[in-house]
Coordinates of C-alpha atoms in Angstrom, one line a residue:
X1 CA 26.3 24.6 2.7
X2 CA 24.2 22.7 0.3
X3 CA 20.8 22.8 0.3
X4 CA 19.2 19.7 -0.2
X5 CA 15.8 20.2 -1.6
X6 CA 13.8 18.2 -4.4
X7 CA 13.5 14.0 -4.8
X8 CA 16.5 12.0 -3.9
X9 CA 16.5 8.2 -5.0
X10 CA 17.1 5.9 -2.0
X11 CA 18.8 3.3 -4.6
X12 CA 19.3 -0.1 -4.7
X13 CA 22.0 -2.1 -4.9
X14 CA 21.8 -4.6 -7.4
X15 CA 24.3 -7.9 -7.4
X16 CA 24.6 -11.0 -9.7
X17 CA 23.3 -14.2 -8.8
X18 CA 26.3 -15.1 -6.8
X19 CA 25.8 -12.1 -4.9
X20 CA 28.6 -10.3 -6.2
X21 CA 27.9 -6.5 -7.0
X22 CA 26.6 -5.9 -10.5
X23 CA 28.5 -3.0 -11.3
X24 CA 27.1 -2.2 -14.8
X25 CA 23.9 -2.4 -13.8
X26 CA 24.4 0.0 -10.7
X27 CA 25.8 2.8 -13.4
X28 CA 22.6 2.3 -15.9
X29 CA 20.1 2.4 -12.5
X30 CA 21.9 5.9 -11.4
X31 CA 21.9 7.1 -15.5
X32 CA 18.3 6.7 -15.7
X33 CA 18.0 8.4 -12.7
X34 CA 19.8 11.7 -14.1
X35 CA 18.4 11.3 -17.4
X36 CA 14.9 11.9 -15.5
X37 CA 15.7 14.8 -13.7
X38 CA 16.3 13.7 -10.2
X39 CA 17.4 15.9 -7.6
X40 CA 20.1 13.5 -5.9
X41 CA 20.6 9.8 -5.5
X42 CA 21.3 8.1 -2.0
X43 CA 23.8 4.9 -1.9
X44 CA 24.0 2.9 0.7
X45 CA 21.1 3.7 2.7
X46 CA 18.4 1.1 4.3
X47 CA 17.3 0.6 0.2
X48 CA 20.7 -0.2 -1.1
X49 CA 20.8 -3.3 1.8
X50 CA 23.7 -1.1 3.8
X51 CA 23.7 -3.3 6.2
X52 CA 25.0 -6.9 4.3
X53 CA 27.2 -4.7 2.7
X54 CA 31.1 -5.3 3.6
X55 CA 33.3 -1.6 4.2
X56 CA 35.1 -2.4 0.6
X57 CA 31.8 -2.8 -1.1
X58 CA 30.4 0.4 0.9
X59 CA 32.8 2.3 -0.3
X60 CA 33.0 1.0 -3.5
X61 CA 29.0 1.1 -4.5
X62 CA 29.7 5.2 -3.1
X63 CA 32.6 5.4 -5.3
X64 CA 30.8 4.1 -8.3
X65 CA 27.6 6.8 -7.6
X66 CA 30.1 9.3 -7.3
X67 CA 32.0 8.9 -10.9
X68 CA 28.9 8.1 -12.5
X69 CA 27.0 11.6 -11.5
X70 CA 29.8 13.5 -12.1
X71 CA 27.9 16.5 -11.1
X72 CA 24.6 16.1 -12.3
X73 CA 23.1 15.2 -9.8
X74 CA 23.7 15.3 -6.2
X75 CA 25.2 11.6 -4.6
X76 CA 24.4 11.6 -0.4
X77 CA 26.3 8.4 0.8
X78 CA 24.4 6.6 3.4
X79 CA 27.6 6.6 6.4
X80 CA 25.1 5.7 9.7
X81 CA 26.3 3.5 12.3
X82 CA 25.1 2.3 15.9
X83 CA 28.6 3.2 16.6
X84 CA 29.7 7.0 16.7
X85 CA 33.2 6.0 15.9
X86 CA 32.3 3.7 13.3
X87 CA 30.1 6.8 11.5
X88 CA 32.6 9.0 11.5
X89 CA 35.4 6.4 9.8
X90 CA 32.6 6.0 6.5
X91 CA 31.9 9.2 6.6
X92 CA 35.5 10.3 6.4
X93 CA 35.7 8.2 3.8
X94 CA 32.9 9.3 1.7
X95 CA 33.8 12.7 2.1
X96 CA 37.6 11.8 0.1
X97 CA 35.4 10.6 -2.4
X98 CA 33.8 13.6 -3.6
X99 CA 30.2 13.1 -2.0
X100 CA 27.6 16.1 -1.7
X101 CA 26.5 14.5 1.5
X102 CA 25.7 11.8 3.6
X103 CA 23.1 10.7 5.2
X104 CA 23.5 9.7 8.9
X105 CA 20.6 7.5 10.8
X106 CA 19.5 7.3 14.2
X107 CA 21.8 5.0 15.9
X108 CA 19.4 1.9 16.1
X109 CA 19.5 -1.0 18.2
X110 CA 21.3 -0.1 21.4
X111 CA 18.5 2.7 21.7
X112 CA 20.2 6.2 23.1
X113 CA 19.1 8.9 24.8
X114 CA 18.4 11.9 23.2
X115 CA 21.3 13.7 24.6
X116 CA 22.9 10.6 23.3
X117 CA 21.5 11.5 19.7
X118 CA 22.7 14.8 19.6
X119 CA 26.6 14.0 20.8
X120 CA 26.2 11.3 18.5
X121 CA 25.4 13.8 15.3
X122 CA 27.5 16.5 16.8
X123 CA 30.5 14.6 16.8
X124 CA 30.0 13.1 13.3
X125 CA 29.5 17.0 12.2
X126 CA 32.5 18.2 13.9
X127 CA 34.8 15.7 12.1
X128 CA 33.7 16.1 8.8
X129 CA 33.0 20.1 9.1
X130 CA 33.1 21.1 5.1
X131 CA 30.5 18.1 4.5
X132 CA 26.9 18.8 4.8
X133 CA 24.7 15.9 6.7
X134 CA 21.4 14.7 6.7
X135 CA 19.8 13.4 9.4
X136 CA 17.1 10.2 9.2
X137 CA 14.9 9.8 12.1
X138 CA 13.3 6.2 11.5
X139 CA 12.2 4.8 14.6
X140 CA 10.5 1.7 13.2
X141 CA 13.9 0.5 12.6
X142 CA 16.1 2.1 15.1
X143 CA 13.9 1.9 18.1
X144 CA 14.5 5.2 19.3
X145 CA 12.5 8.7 17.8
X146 CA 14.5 11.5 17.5
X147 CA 12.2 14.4 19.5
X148 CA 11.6 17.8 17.4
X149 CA 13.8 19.6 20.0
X150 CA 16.8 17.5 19.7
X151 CA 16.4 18.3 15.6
X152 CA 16.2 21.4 16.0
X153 CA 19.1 21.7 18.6
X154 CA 20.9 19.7 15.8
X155 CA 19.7 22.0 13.3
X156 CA 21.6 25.2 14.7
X157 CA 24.7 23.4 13.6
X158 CA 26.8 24.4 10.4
X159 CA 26.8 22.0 8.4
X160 CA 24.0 19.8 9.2
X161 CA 21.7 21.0 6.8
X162 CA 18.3 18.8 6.5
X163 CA 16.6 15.8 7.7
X164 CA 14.8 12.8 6.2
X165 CA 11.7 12.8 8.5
X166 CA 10.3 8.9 8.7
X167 CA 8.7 8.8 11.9
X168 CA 5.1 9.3 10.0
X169 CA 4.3 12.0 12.5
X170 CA 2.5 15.0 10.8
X171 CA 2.6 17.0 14.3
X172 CA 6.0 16.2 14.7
X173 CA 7.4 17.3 11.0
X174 CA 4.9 20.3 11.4
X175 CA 6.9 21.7 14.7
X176 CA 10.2 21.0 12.7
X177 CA 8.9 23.0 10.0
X178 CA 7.3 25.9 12.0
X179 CA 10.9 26.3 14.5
X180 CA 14.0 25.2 12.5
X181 CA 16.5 27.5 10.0
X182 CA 15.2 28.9 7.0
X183 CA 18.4 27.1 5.7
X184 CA 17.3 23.8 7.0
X185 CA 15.7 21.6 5.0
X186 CA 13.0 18.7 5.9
X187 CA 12.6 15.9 3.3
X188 CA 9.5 13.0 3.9
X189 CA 11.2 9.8 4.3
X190 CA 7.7 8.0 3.0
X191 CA 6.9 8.1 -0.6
X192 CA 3.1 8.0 0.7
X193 CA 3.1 11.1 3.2
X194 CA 5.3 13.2 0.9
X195 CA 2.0 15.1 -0.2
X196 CA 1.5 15.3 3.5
X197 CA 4.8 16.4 4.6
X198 CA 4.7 19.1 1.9
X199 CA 1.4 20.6 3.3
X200 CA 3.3 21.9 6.7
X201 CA 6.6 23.1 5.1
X202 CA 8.6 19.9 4.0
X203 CA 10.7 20.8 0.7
X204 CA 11.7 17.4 0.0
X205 CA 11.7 13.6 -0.4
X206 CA 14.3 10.8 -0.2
X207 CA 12.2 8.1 -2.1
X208 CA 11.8 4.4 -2.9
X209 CA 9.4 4.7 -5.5
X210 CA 11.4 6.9 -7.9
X211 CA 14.2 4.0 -8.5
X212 CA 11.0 2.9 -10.9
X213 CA 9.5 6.7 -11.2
X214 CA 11.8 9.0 -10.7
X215 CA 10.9 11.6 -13.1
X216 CA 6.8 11.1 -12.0
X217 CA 7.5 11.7 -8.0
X218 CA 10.6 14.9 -9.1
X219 CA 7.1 16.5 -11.0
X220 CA 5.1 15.7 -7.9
X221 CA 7.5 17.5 -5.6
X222 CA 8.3 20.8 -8.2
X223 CA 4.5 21.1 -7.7
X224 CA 4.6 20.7 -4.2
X225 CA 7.5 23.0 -3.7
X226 CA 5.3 25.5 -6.3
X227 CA 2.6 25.5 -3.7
X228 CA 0.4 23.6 -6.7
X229 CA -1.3 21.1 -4.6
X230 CA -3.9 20.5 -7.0
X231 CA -1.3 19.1 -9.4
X232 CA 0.9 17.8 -6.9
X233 CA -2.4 15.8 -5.2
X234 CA -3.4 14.1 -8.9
X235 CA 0.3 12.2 -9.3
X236 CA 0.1 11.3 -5.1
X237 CA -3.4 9.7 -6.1
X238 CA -2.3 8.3 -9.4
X239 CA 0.7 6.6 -7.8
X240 CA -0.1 6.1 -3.8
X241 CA -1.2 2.4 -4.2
X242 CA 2.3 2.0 -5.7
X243 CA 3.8 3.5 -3.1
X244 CA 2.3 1.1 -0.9
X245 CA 3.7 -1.7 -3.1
X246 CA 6.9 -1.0 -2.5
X247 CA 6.3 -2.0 0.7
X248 CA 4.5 -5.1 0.5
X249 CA 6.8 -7.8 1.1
X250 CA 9.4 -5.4 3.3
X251 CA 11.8 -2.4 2.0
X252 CA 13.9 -3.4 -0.2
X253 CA 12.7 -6.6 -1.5
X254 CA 9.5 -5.2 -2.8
X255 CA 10.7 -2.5 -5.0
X256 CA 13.2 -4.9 -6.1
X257 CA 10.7 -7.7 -7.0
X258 CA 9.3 -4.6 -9.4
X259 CA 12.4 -3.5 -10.6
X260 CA 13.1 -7.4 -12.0
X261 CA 9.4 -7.4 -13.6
X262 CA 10.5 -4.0 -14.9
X263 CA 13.8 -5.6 -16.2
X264 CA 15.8 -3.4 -14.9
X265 CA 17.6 -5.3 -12.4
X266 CA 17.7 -8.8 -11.0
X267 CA 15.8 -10.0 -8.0
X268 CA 18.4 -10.9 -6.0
X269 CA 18.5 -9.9 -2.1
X270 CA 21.0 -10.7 0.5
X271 CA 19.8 -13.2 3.8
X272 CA 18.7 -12.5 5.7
X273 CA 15.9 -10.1 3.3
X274 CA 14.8 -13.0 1.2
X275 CA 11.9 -12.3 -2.0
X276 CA 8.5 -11.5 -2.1
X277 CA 5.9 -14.6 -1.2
X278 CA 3.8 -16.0 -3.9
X279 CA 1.0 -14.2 -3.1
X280 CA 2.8 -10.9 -2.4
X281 CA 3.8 -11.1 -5.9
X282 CA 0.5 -11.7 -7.1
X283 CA -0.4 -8.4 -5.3
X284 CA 2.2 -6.2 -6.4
X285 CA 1.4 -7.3 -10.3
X286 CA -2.5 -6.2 -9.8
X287 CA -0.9 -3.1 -8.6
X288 CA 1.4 -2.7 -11.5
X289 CA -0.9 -3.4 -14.3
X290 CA -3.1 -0.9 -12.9
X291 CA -0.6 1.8 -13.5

């Protein structure tokens, strides 16, 4: 199974003004991502507005990361649900199209258990056994926290391979680290604690700030991964009120109110996210001239 180490772009999904999908502009966003060196890109997750996204545009905005990498980077679909049954349906479908992975969430809203979680994952696994999966434990946005000991119960399992750690618990990453696999891997799921993460045994990062800096943050974490903190801790200074940026006005509209001053795609979100405030915007400039 694949290991999935290094930065992986959380992507956006950018659409015309009608709220179409802008296609072209999807295939330049995941070129410049290769071109700089990134580790893997991830369609379709809680950046690429999943959720307002119909199953034939899903598939499709997979499809398109797919036959644009060709390879050269690693493409891990976003296929979560609230719905095991659901899950497993995307995720069969991802597989036929040639992903690396996919990335499967907490099931949010309706608030399991955590034997709940792990029948959840473990069927998902079971049906797709050749496919390697990794788990994201949010619970600012699911409502539920996935407990260290259901991970690593999870983490015994074939072919789920690593998670994206979001809960913004050092103690709880840190007991991850010290008890799972050596061929589990445990990625920060917060551009901001990456540094953090890294210090107790984290290899990776799934990342909102590389769809603007991805070759910056894929330095950052080949010095973490090097044990070269020193280097590693100048880019987390350099960069950390950017990180917090991104996050300014909510995840994604933020980082796609910077992408548009950027140029590099349009501002346009789907209801109900809705762009940055006045003010917020005013913010996020200060921020960006600084850099």
């Amino acid at each position: 199974m694949s290991k999935f180490k290094g930065v992986f772009t959380a992507l956006v999904t950018p659409f015309w003004e009608n709220q179409s999908l802008d296609r072209d502009t999807f295939v330049d966003l995941i070129e410049r991502q290769i071109k700089s060196g990134i580790n893997g890109i991830v369609p379709c997750g809680t950046t690429g507005e999943s959720p307002t996204l119909s199953e034939e545009e899903h598939l499709e905005v997979v499809k398109i990361a797919v036959e644009t990498a060709k390879g050269r980077c690693k493409v891990v679909a976003g296929t979560g649900a609230n719905c095991t049954k659901e899950a497993i349906i995307r995720t069969k479908e991802a597989e036929k199209l040639g992903v690396d992975g996919t990335l499967q969430v907490v099931p949010y809203y309706n608030k399991p258990s955590q034997e709940g979680i792990y029948q959840h994952f473990k069927a998902i696994s079971e049906s797709v056994p050749n496919l390697p999966i990794m788990l994201y434990n949010v619970p600012g946005r699911t409502g539920v926290n996935m407990f260290p000991e259901t991970t690593l119960r999870l983490a015994e399992i074939p072919n789920i391979v690593a998670i994206k750690e979001a809960s913004g618990d050092l103690e709880q990453v840190r007991e991850i680290c010290n008890k799972k696999p050596d061929d589990f891997t445990v990625l920060s799921g917060d551009d901001a604690l990456a540094y953090d993460f890294a210090q107790v045994g984290a290899e990776g990062l799934v990342s909102v700030a590389s769809n603007l800096f991805p070759a910056e943050l894929t330095e950052m974490m080949n010095f973490l991964n090097n044990k070269q903190f020193n280097e590693a801790e100048k880019i987390h200074k350099k960069y950390v009120d950017f990180f917090g940026a991104c996050f300014l006005a909510g995840n994604p509209a933020s980082i796609k109110y910077i992408m548009f001053l950027k140029r590099l795609c349009k501002p346009v979100l789907r209801l109900p996210l809705y762009s940055p405030e006045q003010e917020k915007q005013e913010e996020i400039k200060k921020i960006l001239e600084k850099l």
